[in-house]
Short mmCIF file of C-alpha atoms in Angstrom, two decimals:
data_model
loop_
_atom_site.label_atom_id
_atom_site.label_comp_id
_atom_site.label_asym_id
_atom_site.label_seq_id
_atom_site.Cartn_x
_atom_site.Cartn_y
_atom_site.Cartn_z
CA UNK I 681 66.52 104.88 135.11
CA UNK I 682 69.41 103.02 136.74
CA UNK I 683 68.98 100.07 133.69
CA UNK I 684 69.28 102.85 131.77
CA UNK I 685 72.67 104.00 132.53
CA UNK I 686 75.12 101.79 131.03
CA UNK I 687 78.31 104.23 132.23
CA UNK I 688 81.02 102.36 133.73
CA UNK I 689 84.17 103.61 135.70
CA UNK I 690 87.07 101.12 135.67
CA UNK I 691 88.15 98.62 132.89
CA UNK I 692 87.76 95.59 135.20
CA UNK I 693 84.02 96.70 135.15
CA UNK I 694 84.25 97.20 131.27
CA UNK I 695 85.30 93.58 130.57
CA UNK I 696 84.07 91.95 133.79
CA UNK I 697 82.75 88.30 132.37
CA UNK I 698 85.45 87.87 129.80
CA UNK I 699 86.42 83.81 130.12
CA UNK I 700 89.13 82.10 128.45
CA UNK I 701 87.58 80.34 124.87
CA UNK I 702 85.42 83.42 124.03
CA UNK I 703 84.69 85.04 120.95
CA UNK I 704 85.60 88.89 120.77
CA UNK I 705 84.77 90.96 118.06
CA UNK I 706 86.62 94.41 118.11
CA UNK I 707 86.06 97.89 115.67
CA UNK I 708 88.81 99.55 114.34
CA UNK I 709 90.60 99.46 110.56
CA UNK I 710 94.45 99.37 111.03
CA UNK I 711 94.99 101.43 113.47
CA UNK I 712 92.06 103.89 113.36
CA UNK I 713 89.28 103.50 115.54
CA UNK I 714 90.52 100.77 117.78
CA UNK I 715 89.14 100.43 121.35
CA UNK I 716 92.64 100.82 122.55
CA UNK I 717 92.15 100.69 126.31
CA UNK I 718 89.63 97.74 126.22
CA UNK I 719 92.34 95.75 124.23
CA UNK I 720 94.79 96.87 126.81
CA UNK I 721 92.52 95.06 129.54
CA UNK I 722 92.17 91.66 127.82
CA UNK I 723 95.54 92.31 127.71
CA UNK I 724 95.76 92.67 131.81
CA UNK I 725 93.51 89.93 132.32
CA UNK I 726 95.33 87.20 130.48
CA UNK I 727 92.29 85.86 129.22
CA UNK I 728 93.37 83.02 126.81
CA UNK I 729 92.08 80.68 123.96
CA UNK I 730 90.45 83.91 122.54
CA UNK I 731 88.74 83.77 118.58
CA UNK I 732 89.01 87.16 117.50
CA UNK I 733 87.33 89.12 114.73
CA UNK I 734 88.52 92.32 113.25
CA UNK I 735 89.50 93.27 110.16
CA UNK I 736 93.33 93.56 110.87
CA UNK I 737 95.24 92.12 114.07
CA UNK I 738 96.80 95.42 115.04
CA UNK I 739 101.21 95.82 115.14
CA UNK I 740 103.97 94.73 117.27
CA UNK I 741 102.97 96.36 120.69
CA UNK I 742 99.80 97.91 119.39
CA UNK I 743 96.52 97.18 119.13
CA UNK I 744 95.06 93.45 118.84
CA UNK I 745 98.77 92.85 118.06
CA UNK I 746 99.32 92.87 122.25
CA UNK I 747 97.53 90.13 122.66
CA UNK I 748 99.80 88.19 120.87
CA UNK I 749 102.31 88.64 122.86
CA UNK I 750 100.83 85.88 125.47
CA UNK I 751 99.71 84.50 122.96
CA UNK I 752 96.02 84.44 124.36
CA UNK I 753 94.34 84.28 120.55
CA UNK I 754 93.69 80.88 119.48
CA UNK I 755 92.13 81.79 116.27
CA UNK I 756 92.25 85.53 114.00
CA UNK I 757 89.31 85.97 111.82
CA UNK I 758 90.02 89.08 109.48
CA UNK I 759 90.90 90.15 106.37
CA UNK I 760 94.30 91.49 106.29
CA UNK I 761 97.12 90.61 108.52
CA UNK I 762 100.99 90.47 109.01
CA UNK I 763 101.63 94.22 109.65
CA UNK I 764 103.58 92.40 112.47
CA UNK I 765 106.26 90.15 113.33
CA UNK I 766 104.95 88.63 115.73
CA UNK I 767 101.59 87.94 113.99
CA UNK I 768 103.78 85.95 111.15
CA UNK I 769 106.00 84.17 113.59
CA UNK I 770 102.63 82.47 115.63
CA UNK I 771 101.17 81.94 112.10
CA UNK I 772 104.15 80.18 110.76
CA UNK I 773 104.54 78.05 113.95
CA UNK I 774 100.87 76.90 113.70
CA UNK I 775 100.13 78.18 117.22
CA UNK I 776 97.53 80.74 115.86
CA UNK I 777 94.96 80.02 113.63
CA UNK I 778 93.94 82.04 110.81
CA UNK I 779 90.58 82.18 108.70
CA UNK I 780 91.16 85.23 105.65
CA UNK I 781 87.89 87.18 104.98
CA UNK I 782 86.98 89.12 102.42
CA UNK I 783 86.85 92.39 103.94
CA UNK I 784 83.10 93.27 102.46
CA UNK I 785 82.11 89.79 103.60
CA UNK I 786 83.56 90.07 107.12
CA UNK I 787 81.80 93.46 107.61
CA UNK I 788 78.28 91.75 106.30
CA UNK I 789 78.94 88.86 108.77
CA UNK I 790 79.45 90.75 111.47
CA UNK I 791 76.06 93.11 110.25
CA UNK I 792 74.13 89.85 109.62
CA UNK I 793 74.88 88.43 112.85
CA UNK I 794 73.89 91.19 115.00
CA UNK I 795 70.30 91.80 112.80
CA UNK I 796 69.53 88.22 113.41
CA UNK I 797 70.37 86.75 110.00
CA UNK I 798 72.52 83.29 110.11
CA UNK I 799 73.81 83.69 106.81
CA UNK I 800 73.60 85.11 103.20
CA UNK I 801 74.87 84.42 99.93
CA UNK I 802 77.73 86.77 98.04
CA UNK I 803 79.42 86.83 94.81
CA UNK I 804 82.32 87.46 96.87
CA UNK I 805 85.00 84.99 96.60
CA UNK I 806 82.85 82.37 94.17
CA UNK I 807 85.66 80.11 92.08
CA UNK I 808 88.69 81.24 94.73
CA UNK I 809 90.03 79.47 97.95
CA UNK I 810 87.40 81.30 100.07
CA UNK I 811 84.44 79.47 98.57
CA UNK I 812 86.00 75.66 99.50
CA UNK I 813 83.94 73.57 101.21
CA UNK I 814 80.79 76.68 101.57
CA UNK I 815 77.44 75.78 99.55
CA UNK I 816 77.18 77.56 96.87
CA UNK I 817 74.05 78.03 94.35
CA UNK I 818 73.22 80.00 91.03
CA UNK I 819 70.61 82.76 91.55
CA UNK I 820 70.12 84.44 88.13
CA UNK I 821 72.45 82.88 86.19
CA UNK I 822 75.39 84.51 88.58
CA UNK I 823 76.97 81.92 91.34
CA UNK I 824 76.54 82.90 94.80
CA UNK I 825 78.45 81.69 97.91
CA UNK I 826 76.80 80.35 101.40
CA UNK I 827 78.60 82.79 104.27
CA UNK I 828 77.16 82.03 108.13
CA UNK I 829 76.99 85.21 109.80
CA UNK I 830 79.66 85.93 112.72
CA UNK I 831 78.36 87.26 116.43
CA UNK I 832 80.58 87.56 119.65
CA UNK I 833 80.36 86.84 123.66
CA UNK I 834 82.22 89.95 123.40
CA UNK I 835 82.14 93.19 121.42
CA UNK I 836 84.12 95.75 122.19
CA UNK I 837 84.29 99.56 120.55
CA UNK I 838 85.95 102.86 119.60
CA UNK I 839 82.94 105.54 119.66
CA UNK I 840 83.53 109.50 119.63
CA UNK I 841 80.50 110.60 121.79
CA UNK I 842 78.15 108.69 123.97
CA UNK I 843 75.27 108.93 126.21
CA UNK I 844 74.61 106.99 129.43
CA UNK I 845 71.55 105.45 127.33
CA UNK I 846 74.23 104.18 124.96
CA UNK I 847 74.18 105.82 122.07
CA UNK I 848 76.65 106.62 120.36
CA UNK I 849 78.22 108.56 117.16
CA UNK I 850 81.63 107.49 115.33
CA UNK I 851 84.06 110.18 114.61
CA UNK I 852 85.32 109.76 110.75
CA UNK I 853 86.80 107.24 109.30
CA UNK I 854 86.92 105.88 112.35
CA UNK I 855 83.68 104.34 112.45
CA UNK I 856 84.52 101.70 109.52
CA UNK I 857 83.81 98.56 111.13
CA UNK I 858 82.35 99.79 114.39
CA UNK I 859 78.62 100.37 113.92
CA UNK I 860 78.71 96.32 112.67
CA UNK I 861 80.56 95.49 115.53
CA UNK I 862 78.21 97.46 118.12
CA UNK I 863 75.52 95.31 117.19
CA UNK I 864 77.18 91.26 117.05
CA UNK I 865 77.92 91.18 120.65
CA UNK I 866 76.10 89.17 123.82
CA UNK I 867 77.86 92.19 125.50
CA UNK I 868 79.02 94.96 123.60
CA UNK I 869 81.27 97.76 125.33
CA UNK I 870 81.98 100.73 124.01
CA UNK I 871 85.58 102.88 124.97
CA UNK I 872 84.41 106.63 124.22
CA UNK I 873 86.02 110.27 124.41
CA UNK I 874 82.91 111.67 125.50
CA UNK I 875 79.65 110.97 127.51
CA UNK I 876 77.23 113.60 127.28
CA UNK I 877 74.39 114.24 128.72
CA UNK I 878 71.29 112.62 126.95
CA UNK I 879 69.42 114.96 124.63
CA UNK I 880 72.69 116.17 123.80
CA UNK I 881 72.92 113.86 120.57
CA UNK I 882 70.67 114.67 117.76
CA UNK I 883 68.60 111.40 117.73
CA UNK I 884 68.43 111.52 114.27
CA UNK I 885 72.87 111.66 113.84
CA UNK I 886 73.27 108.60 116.55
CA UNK I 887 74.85 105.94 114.00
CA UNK I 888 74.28 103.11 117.34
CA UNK I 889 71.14 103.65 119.04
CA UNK I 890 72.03 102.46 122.72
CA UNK I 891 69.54 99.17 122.38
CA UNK I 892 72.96 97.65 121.11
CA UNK I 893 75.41 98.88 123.93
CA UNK I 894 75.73 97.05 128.00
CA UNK I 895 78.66 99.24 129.18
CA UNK I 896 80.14 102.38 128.02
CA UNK I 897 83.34 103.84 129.44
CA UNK I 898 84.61 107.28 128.85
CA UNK I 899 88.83 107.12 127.55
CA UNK I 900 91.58 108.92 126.70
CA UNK I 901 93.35 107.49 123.22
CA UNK I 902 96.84 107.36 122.16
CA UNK I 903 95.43 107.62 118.14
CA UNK I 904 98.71 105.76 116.16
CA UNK I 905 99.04 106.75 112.82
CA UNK I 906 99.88 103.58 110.64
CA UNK I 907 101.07 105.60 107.53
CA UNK I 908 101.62 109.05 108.11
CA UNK I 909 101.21 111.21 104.37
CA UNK I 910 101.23 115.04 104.06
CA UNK I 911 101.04 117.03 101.42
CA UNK I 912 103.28 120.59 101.33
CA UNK I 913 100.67 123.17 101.28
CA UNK M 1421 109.36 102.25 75.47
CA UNK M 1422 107.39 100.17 77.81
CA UNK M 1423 105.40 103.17 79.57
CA UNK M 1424 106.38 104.50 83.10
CA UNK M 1425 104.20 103.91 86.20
CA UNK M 1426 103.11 107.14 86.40
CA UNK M 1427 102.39 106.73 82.60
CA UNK M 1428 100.15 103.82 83.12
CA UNK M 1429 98.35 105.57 85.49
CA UNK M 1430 97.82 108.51 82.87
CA UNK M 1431 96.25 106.20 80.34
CA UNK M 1432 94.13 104.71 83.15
CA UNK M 1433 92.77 108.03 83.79
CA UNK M 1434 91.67 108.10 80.30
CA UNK M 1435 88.90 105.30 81.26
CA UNK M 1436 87.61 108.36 83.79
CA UNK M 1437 84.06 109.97 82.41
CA UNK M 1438 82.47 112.76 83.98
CA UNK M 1439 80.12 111.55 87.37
CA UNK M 1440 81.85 108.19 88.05
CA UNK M 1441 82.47 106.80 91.40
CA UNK M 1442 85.51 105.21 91.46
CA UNK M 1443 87.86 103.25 93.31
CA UNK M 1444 91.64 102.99 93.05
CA UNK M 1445 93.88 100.05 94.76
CA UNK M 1446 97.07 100.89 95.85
CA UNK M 1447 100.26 101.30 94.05
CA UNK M 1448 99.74 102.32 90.30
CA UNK M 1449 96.12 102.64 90.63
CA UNK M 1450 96.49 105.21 93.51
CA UNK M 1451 98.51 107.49 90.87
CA UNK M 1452 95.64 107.58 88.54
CA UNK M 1453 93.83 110.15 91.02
CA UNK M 1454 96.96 113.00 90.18
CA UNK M 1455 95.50 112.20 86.14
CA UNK M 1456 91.57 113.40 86.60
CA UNK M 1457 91.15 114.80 83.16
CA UNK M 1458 90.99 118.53 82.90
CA UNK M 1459 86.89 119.32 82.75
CA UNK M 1460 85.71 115.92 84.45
CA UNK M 1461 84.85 115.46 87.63
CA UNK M 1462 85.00 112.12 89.56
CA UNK M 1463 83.92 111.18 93.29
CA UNK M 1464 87.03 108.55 94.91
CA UNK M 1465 85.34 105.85 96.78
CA UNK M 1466 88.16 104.77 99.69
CA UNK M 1467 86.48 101.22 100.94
CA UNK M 1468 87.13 101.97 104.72
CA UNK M 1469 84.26 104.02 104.62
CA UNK M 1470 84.70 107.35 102.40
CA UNK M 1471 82.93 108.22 99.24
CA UNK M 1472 85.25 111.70 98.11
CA UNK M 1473 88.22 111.36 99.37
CA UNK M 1474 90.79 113.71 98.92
CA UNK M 1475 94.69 114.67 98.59
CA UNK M 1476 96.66 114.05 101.59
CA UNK M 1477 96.70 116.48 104.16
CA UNK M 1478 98.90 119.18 105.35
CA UNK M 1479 100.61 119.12 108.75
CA UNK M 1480 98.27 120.71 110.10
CA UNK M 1481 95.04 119.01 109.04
CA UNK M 1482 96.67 115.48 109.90
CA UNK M 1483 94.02 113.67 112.25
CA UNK M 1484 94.15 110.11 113.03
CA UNK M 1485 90.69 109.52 112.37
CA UNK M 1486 91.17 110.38 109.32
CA UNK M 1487 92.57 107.46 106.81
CA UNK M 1488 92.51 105.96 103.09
CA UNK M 1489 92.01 101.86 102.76
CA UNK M 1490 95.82 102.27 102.61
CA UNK M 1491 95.56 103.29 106.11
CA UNK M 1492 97.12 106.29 105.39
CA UNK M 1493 96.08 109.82 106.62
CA UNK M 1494 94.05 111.70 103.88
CA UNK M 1495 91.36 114.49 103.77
CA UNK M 1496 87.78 114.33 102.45
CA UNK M 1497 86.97 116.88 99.93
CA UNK M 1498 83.77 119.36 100.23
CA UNK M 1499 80.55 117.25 99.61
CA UNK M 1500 81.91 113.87 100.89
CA UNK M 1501 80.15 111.11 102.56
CA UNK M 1502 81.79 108.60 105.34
CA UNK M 1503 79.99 105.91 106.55
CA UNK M 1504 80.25 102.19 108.00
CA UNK M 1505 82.20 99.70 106.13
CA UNK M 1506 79.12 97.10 105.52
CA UNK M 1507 77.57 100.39 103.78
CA UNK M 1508 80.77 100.92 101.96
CA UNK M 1509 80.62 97.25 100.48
CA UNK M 1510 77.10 97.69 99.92
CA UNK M 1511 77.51 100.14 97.49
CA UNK M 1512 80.68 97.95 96.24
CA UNK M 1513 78.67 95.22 96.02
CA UNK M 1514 76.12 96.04 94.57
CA UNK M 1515 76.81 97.25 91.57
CA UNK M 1516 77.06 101.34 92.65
CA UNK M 1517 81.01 102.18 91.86
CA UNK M 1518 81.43 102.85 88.05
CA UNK M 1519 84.74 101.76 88.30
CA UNK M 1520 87.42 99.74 89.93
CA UNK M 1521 91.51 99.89 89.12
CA UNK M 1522 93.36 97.94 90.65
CA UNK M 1523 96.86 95.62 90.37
CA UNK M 1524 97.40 91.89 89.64
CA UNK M 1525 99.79 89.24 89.61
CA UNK M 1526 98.28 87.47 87.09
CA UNK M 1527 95.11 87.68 84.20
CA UNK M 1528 93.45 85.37 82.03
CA UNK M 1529 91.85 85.07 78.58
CA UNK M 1530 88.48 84.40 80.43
CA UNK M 1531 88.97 87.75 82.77
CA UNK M 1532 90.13 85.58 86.12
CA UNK M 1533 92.36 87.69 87.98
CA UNK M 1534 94.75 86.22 90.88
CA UNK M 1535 96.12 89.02 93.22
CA UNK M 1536 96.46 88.03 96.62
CA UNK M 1537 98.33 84.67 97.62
CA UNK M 1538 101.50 83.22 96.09
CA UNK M 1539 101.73 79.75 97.72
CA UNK M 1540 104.42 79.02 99.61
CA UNK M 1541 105.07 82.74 100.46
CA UNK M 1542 103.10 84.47 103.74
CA UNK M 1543 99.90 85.29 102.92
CA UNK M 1544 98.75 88.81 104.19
CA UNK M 1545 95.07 88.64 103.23
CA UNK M 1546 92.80 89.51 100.23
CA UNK M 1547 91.38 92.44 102.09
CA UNK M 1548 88.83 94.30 100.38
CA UNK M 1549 89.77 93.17 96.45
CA UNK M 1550 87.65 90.18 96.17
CA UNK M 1551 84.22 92.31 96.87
CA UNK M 1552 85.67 94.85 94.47
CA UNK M 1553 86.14 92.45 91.31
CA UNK M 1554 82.68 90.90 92.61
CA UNK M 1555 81.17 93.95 92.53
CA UNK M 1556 82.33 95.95 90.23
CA UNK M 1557 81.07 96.88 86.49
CA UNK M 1558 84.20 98.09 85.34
CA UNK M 1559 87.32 96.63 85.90
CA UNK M 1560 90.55 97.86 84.78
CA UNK M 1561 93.83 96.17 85.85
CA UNK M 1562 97.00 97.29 85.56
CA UNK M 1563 100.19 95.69 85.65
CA UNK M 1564 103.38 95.00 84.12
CA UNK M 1565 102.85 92.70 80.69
CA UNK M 1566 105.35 90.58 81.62
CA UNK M 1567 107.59 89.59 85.18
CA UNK M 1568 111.20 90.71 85.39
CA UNK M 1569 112.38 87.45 84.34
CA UNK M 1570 110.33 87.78 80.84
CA UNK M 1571 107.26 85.60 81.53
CA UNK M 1572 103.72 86.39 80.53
CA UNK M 1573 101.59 87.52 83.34
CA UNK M 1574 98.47 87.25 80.58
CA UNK M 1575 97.97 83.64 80.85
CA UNK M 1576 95.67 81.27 79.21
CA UNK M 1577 94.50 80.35 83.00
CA UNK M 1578 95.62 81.99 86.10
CA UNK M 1579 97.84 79.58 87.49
CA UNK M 1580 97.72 81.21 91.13
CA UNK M 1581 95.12 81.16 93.58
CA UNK M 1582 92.31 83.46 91.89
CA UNK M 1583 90.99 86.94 93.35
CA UNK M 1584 87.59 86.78 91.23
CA UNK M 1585 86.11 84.81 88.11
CA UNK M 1586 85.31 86.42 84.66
CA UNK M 1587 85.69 90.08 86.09
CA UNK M 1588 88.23 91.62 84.26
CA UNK M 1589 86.92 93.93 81.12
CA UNK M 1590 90.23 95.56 80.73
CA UNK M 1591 93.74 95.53 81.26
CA UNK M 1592 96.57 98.64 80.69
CA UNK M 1593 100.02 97.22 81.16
CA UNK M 1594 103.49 98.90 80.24
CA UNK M 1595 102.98 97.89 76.72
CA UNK M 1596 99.33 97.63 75.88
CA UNK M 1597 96.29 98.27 76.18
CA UNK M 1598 94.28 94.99 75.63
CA UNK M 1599 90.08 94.09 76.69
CA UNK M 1600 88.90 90.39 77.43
CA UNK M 1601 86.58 89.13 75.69
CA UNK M 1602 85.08 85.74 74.05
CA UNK M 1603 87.78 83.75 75.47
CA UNK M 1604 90.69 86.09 74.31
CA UNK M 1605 92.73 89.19 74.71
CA UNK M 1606 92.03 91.91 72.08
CA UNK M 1607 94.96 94.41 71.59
CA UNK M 1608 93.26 97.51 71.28
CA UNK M 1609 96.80 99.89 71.56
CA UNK M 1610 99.93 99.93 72.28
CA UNK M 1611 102.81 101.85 74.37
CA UNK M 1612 104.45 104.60 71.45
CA UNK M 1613 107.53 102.34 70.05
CA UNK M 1614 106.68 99.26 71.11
CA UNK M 1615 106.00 96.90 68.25
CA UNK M 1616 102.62 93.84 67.94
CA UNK M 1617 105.16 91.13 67.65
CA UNK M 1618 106.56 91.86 70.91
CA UNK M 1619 103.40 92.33 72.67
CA UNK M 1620 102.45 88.66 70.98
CA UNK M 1621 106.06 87.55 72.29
CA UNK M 1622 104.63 88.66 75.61
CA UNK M 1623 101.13 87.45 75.80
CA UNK M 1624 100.93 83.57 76.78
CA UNK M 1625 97.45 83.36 76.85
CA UNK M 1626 95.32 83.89 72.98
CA UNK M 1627 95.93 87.76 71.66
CA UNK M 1628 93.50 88.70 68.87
CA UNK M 1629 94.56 91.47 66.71
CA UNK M 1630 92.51 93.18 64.82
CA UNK M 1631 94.25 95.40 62.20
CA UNK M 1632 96.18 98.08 62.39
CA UNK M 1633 96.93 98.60 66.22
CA UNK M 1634 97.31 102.29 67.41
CA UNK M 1635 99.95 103.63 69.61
CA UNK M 1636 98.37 104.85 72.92
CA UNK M 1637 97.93 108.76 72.99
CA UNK M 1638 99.17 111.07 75.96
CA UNK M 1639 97.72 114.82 76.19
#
């Protein structure tokens, strides 16, 4: 049972085996669904020389964006950046590294890595600055281009509920890049609102069956809002 | 008169048939969704990971967890799906969303579009638009016909840094309404008052017209 329970209790524990040159791969669109307090810890840690994956780099003070601020990411592989000034100022300078993914692509790479698959060929980005220097081929009289798949030391995780098995289910539009994520790292960690007992998930609604998660660790989230609209009404 | 955004937007909405899945970029595209024809119904793909999205929400429906590809809070209507974002481009990808609107900075006579990078100036990122004009059946741009200085943004080639090759079907810009085809752009109508000689004047890349050209129609 004990390999079984994959609960942990302190951050440390969460990101324990983080080194300096190691790939992280985090969940989270914008500002929704980020694994805020596992960021936070990197953060704490000062672990350096990172490459991270995610679709967006977070803003000034939040999110990925923190880890800017020691500048401990060596290279940002995502698909849209520059929500922050700090992001463009590192860019500019050449001290961080950028490689622009389509966003469809980046969430394939990340799903191809973690089912095993080293690469696959799109349409995506065939005839544009994304396709230099990639194999490409004609399948069908359409042109395809060669993308390797992406998977991390690290992954880390914004789930709603959990189990202590590992399982977990996404809450809204927060899952976006998630479930991908979940399944692309040597260690994947997941920052949850809720562990409940097993049994209490209907196995048939987990969207991560726990085979994918190491460590899970229960959270309380701040939840920005990037762009706040309401409607009268 | 060249049209008004939220004029553009109306004749966009005019592309809208009863059952199609459809996604909408930000800026003008977004405003097609307040033009639904009266009688249709259409199902908003939002490539985050929501298939139904609806109007933004009151104060008191507001949850973080809740966002638009424009990161912006918004509700899902009754009947709506969310799911992961590699099954979101899946069904972009492959061929599943009826149609795609979205802006440009530039267009060709061969249906290249470039959207994304202007070199020299900070690049943000191409996000999700170069899976969309991949995978999309249906493209309609919009965008204005011309920049504010006067120059054609329908070129003979894209001279920018391209989004997607040989995607673009159609394009509805403040003064026309224009599909590539066979190497060209064929006027198919134009904004009420404006004349064919100064949608010619405005068109660098080759125009074919076809006959009497009608003025677009509002409800």
């Amino acid at each position: 049972m004990a390999g079984f329970n994959k609960v942990v209790h302190s951050y440390d524990e969460a990101m324990a085996g983080l080194e300096n040159g190691m790939t992280v791969i985090a969940g989270g669109f914008g500002l929704c669904g980020i694994p805020e307090g596992l960021i936070a810890q990197i953060k704490k840690m000062g672990t350096r020389d990172l490459t991270v994956v995610s679709n967006n780099c977070g803003v000034d003070g939040f999110g990925l964006g923190v880890l800017l601020e020691d500048r401990q990411i060596k290279k940002m592989v995502a698909s849209y950046v520059g929500e922050n000034a700090l992001f463009e100022k590192q860019l500019l300078s050449g001290e961080l590294e950028v490689e622009l993914t389509p966003q469809g692509t980046l969430a394939e790479k990340i799903r191809a890595g973690g089912a095993g698959i080293p690469a696959f060929f799109t349409a995506t980005g065939y005839g544009t600055p994304v396709a230099e220097g990639k194999e490409t081929r004609e399948i069908n009289g359409r042109n395809y281009v060669l993308e390797p798949s992406i998977t991390g030391d690290f992954a880390i995780v914004r789930a709603w509920k959990a189990d202590r098995y590992g399982n977990l289910v996404f809450r809204h539009t927060a899952m976006n890049f998630n479930p991908m994520v979940a399944t692309a790292g040597k260690i994947t960690v997941a920052e949850v609102e809720e562990i409940v007992e097993p049994g209490e998930l209907e196995p048939s609604q987990i969207h991560t069956p726990g085979i994918y998660v190491q460590r899970v660790i229960q959270a309380k989230f701040e939840k920005r809002i990037e762009r706040r609209m309401v409607r009268q009404g | 008169m060249a049209l008004s955004r939220e004029q553009v937007a109306m004749r966009v909405a005019q592309e809208l048939k009863d059952g199609y899945y459809v996604n909408l970029g930000i800026g003008i595209p977004t405003l097609v969704a307040n033009y639904v024809p009266a009688g249709i119904e259409v199902m908003l793909q939002s490539e985050n990971g929501l298939l139904g999205m609806g109007p933004y929400p009151t104060e008191a429906q507001i949850d973080a967890d809740m966002i638009n590809a424009g990161k912006e809070t918004v509700t899902a209507i009754k009947g709506a799906a969310i799911f992961s974002s590699a099954e979101s481009f899946a069904m972009i990808r492959g061929g599943h969303v009826d149609l795609t609107v979205l802006g440009a900075f530039e267009v060709d006579q061969n249906g290249n579009i470039a959207s994304w990078m202007i070199p020299g100036k900070l690049v943000k990122g191409m996000g999700g638009a170069m899976d969309l004009v991949a995978g999309a059946q249906n493209i309609v741009v919009t965008m204005t016909h011309a920049d504010k200085y006067g120059a054609s943004k329908l070129l003979d080639a894209c001279t920018l840094p391209l989004t997607g090759v040989g995607c673009v079907k159609k394009i509805v810009t403040d003064l026309a309404v224009l599909e590539v085809k066979d190497g060209a752009f064929h006027l198919l109508e134009r904004a009420p008052g404006i004349s064919v000689e100064e949608i010619q004047q405005k068109t660098a890349g080759k125009l074919v017209i076809n006959g009497e050209i009608p003025e677009m129609v509002f409800a």
